[in-house]
XYZ file of C-alpha atoms in Angstrom:
70
model
C -22.636 -77.156 -87.624
C -19.860 -78.991 -85.775
C -17.678 -79.219 -88.890
C -18.228 -75.516 -89.606
C -17.285 -74.682 -86.018
C -14.055 -76.682 -86.350
C -13.076 -74.813 -89.515
C -13.942 -71.412 -88.032
C -11.863 -72.067 -84.918
C -8.916 -73.278 -87.048
C -8.873 -70.014 -88.964
C -9.582 -67.676 -86.044
C -9.171 -69.364 -82.688
C -10.221 -66.238 -80.748
C -13.512 -66.004 -82.641
C -16.502 -66.535 -80.389
C -19.135 -68.735 -82.017
C -22.741 -69.055 -80.922
C -24.341 -72.124 -82.437
C -28.046 -71.761 -83.231
C -29.908 -74.959 -83.982
C -33.334 -76.464 -84.224
C -32.011 -80.008 -83.862
C -29.888 -79.793 -80.744
C -29.190 -82.591 -78.378
C -27.311 -82.500 -75.115
C -24.483 -84.444 -76.754
C -24.113 -82.108 -79.732
C -24.290 -79.070 -77.457
C -21.552 -80.472 -75.235
C -19.445 -81.371 -78.268
C -19.794 -77.843 -79.639
C -18.752 -76.350 -76.310
C -15.757 -78.723 -76.081
C -14.699 -77.626 -79.562
C -14.753 -73.982 -78.558
C -18.275 -72.708 -79.153
C -19.203 -69.874 -76.804
C -22.739 -71.169 -76.448
C -25.357 -73.393 -78.061
C -28.880 -71.968 -78.468
C -32.035 -73.832 -79.439
C -34.494 -72.369 -81.934
C -36.783 -70.638 -81.532
C -34.744 -68.199 -79.462
C -35.989 -64.768 -78.521
C -34.154 -61.786 -79.948
C -33.401 -60.619 -76.400
C -31.759 -63.947 -75.545
C -29.682 -63.814 -78.728
C -28.622 -60.217 -78.082
C -27.574 -61.146 -74.550
C -25.473 -64.071 -75.836
C -23.890 -61.858 -78.510
C -23.011 -59.237 -75.899
C -21.486 -61.871 -73.614
C -19.487 -63.380 -76.486
C -18.223 -59.941 -77.533
C -17.118 -59.152 -73.979
C -15.255 -62.451 -73.766
C -13.582 -61.786 -77.119
C -12.404 -58.371 -75.919
C -11.002 -59.940 -72.752
C -9.138 -62.638 -74.724
C -7.703 -60.052 -77.114
C -6.539 -57.932 -74.183
C -4.855 -60.933 -72.534
C -3.106 -61.851 -75.787
C -1.848 -58.298 -76.355
C -0.525 -57.826 -72.783
């Protein structure tokens, strides 16, 4: 997951990434956030929690795109 995140952020640094894992630790969650992940969610996650995170990530992406274009 961390290596995939690194590659995704290299190709599209404004992409918001939500990491979903069943094997999370505090350390890996912190590392993901330091590398640019929007959030780190443990499985099982409810669909409502995931939808909320997706909405928040989308709103942040729109804000970043607006700041870049201004």
